[in-house]
Coordinates of C-alpha atoms in Angstrom, one line a residue:
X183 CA 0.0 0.0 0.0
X184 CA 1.3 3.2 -0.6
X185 CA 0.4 6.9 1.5
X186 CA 0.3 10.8 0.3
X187 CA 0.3 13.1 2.4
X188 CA -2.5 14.9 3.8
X189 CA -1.2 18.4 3.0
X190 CA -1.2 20.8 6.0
X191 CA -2.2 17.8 8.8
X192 CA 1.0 15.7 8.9
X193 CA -1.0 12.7 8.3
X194 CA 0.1 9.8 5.6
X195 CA -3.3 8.0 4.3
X196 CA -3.3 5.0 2.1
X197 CA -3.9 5.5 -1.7
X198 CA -7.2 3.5 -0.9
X199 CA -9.3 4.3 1.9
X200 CA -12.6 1.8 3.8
X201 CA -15.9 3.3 3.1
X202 CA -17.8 2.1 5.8
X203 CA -21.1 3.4 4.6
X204 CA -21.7 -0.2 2.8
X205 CA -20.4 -2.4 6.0
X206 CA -23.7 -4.8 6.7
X207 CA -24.1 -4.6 10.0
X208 CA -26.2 -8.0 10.9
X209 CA -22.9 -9.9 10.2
X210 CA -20.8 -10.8 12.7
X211 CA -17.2 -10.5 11.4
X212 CA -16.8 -6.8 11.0
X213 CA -14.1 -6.8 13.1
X214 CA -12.3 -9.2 10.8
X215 CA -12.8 -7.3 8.1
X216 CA -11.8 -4.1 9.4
X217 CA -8.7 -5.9 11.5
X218 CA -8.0 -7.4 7.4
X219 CA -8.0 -4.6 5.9
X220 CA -5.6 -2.6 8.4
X221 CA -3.1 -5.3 7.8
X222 CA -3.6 -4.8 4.5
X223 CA -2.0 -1.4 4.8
X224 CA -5.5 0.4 5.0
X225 CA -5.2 3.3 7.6
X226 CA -7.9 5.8 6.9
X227 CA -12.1 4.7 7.6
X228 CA -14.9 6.6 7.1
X229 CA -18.0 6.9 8.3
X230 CA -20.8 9.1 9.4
X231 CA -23.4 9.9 12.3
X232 CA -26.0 9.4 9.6
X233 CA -25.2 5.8 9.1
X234 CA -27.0 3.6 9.9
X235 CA -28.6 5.9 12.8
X236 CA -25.3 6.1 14.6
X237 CA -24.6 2.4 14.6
X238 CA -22.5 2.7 11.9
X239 CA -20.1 4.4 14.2
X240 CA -20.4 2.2 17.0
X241 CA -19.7 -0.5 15.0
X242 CA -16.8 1.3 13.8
X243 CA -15.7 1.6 17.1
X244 CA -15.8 -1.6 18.4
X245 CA -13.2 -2.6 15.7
X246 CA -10.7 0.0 16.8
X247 CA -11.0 0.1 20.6
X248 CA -7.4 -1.6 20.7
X249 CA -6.1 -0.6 16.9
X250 CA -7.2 3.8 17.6
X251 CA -3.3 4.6 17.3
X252 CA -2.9 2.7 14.2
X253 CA -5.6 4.4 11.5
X254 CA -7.2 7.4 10.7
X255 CA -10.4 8.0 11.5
X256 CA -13.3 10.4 9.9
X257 CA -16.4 11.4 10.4
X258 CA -19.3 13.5 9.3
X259 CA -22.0 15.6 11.1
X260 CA -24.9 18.2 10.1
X261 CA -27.8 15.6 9.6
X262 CA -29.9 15.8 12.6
X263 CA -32.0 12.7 13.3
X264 CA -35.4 13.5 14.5
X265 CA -36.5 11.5 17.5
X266 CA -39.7 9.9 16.0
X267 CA -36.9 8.3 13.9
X268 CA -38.9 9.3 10.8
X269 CA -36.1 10.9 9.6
X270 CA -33.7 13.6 9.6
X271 CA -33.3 17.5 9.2
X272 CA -30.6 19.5 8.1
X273 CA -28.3 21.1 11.2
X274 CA -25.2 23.0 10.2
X275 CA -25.6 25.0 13.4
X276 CA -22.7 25.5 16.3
X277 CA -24.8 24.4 18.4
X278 CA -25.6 20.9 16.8
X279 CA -22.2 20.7 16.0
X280 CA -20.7 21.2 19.6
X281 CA -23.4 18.9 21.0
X282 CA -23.4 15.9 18.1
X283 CA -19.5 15.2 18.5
X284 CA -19.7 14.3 21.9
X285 CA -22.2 11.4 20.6
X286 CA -19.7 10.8 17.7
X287 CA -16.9 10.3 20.5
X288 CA -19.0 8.2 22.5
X289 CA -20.3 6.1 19.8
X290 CA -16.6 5.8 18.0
X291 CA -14.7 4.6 21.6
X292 CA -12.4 7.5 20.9
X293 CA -11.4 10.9 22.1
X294 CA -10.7 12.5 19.3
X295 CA -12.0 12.2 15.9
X296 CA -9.0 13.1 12.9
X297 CA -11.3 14.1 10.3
X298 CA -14.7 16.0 11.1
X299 CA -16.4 16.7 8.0
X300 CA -19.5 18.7 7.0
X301 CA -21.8 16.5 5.7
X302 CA -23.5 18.4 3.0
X303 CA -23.9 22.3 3.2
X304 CA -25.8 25.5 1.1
X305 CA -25.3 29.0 0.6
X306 CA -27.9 29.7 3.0
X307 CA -26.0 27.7 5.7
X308 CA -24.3 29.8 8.9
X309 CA -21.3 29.1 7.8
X310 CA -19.5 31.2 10.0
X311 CA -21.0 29.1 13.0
X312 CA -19.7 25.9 11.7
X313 CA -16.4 26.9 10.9
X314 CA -16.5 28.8 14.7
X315 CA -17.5 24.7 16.2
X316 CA -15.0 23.5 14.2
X317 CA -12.4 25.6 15.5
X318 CA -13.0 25.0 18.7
X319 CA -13.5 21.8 18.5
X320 CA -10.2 21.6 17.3
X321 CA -9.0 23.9 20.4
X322 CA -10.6 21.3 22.8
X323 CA -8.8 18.5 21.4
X324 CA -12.4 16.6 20.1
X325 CA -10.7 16.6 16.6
X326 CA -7.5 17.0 14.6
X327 CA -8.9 18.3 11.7
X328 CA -11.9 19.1 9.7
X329 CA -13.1 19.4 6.6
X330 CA -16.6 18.8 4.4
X331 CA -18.2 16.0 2.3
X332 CA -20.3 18.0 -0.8
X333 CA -21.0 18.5 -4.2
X334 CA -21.9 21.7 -4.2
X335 CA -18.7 24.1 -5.8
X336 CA -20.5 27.6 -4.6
X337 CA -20.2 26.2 -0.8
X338 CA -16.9 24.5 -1.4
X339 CA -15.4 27.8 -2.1
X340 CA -16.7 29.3 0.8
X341 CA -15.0 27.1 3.0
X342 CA -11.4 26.8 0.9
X343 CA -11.9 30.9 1.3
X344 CA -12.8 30.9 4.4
X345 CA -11.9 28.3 7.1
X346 CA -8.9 26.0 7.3
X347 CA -10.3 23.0 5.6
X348 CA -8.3 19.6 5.4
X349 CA -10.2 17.8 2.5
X350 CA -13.5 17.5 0.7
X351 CA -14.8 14.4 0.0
X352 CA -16.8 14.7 -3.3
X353 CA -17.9 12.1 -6.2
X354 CA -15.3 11.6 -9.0
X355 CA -14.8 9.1 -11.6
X356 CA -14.5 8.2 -15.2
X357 CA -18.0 8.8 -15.5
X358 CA -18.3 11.8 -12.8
X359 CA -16.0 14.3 -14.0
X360 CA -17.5 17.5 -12.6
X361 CA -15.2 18.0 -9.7
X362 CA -12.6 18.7 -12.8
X363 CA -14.2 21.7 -14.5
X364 CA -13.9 24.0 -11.1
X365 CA -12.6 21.9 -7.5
X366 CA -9.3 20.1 -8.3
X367 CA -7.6 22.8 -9.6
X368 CA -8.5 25.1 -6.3
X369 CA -8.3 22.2 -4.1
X370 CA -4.6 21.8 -5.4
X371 CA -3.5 25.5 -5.2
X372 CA -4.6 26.1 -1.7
X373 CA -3.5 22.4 0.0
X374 CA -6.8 20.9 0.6
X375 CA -7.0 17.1 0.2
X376 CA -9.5 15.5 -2.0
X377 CA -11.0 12.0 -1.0
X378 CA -13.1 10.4 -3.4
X379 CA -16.2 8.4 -3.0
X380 CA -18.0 7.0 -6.3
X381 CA -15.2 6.1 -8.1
X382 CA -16.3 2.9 -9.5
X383 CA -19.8 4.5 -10.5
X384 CA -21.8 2.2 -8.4
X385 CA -19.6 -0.8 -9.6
X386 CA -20.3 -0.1 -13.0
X387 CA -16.5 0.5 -13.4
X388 CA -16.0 -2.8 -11.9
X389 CA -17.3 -5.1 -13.8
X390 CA -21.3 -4.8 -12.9
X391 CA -23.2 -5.3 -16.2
X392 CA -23.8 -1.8 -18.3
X393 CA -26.7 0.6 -17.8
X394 CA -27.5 4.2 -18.0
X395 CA -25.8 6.4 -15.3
X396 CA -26.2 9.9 -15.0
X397 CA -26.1 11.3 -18.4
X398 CA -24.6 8.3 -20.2
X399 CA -26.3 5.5 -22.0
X400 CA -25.6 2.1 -21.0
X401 CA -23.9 1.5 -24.8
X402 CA -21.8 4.7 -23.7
X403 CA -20.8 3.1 -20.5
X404 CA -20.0 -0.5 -22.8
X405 CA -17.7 1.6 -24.5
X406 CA -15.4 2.6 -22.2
X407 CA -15.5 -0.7 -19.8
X408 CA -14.1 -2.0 -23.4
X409 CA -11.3 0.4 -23.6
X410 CA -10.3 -0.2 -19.9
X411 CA -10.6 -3.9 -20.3
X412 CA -7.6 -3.4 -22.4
X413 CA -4.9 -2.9 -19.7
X414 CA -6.6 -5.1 -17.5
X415 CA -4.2 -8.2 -16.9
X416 CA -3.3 -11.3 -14.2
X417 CA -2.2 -8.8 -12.1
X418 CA -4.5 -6.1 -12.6
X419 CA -8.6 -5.8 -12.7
X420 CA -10.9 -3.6 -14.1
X421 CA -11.4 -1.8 -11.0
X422 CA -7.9 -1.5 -10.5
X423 CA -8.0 0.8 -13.7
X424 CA -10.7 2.9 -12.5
X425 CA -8.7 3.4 -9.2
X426 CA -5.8 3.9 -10.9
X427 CA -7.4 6.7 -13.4
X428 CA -9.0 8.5 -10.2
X429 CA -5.1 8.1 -8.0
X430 CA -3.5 9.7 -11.5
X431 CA -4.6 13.1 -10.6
X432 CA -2.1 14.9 -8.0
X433 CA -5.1 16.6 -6.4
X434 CA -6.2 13.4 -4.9
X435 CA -5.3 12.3 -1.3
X436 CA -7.2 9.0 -1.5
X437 CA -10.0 6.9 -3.4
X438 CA -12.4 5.9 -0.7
X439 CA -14.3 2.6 -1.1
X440 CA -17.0 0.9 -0.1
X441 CA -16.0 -2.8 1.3
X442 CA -18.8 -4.4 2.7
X443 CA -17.1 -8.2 2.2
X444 CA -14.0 -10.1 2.1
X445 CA -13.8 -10.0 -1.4
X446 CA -14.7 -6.6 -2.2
X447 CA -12.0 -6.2 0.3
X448 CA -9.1 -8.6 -1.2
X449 CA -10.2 -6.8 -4.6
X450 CA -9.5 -3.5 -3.1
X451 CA -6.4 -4.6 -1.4
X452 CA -5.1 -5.7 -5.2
X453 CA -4.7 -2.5 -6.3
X454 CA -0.9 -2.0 -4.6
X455 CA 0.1 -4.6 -6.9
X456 CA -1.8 -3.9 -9.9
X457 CA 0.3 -3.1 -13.2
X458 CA 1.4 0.6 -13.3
X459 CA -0.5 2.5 -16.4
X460 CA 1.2 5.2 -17.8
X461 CA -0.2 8.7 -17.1
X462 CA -1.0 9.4 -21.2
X463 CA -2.6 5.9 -21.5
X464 CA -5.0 6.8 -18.4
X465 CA -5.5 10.4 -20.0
X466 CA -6.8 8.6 -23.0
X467 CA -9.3 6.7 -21.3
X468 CA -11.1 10.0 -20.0
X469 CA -11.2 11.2 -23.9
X470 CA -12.9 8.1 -24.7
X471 CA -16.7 9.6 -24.0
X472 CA -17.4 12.9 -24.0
X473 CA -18.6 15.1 -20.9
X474 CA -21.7 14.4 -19.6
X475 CA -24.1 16.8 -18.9
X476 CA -25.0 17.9 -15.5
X477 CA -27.4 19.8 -13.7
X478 CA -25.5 22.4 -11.8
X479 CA -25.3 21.8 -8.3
X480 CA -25.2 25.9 -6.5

């Protein structure tokens, strides 16, 4: 496994990061798998009070009571759950924010969390406030650093301009490219770290069998899986392209993914050892269709 560097934090976080959003939680060997993929070089989890109602954490946790000092741990916070458990609401104030790490803490068996991110945000948010919690959450020793998890490139800005953002966590991939036309550039020129979710387009970069995603017809999506099938080999999968494609851009910190079994897990693991691409061979591969089409996210 191999580590960048987390500009202006110090930390090192593997190339490929556990996305524990997809972890099932009825099974029993979580532990294993999270123990597995640590000594598999994997340093850096994420997760999120959302998930799973806070049991996503917790089981999170329970992993990493006696391996804390070994990883990297991140988090998310701004969806309030509403007690009925209908639902949840949107919270970006201080005061959530002050109040809802404590349960993150609690929840993640730690005392300190090394990532806090925003999870979502809009223009009409008090931004101030949040970056005010964060700050001093940051004072109190309840985090190392903090950052946000959007698609949104008006709020983004805000908070590169504004606060001292870590990382972003956003959607990117062959078939995503929209944090290209404004983010990776600004990201890069002011030290923020980008950690990306979606990058095998809900496995469709993987090897799941074509259909239409976002703007792209499922021949369109045929096309490409052809192309990368190319520099597939014994040593390298098709997802290992698509990882490898994401990792080629010197914006990105980590490609985090979601590993909800052994075998997603040893096929993440493979991509340390996968054949090296050249740079102009994985530049041709995001020529092959053209730019999608997106509705603008404000």
């Amino acid at each position: 496994m191999k580590y960048r560097a987390l500009k202006n934090t110090g930390l090192q976080i593997s190339e490929i990061a556990f996305g524990c959003m997809s972890m099932d939680l009825t099974r029993k060997d979580n532990d294993e798998l999270i123990h597995a993929a640590i000594d598999g070089g994997i340093n850096y989890f994420d997760t999120a009070d959302l998930y799973n109602q806070g049991k996503n954490e917790e089981a999170l946790g329970q992993a990493l009571k006696n391996k804390r000092s070994e990883v990297i741990v991140a988090s998310k916070v701004g969806n309030q759950l509403r007690s009925d458990g209908s639902g949840w609401d949107w919270n970006p104030s201080k005061d959530y924010i002050l109040k809802a790490v404590d349960q993150s803490l609690k929840r993640l068996q730690t005392d300190y969390i090394d990532i806090y991110q925003l999870h979502g945000g809009t223009m009409e948010d008090p931004m101030s406030e949040a970056i005010e919690a964060f700050e001093q959450l940051i004072a109190e020793g309840k985090i190392r650093n903090y950052g946000t998890s959007s698609i949104r490139p008006n709020v983004i800005r805000e908070y590169v301009a504004n606060s001292n953002i870590a990382s972003v966590m956003m959607q990117y991939s062959l078939l995503d490219r929209r944090p290209e036309e404004q983010m990776l550039d600004l990201f890069e020129s002011n030290k923020v770290g980008v950690m990306v979710r979606g990058g095998l387009a809900k496995g469709l970069l993987a090897g799941k069998s074509p259909e239409a995603y976002l703007n792209y017809k499922s021949e369109e999506i045929e096309l490409l899986v052809n192309e990368m099938k190319k520099y597939t080999d014994d040593k390298t999968k098709l997802s290992n392209v698509a990882l490898q494609w994401i990792l080629s851009h010197s914006a990105v910190t980590a490609a985090v993914v979601g590993i909800r079994t052994k075998k997603q897990l040893n096929e993440a693991l493979t991509y340390s050892e996968s054949t090296f691409i050249e740079r102009s061979e994985l530049d041709d591969l995001g020529k092959i269709l053209p730019p999608a089409q997106y509705q603008a996210h404000r």
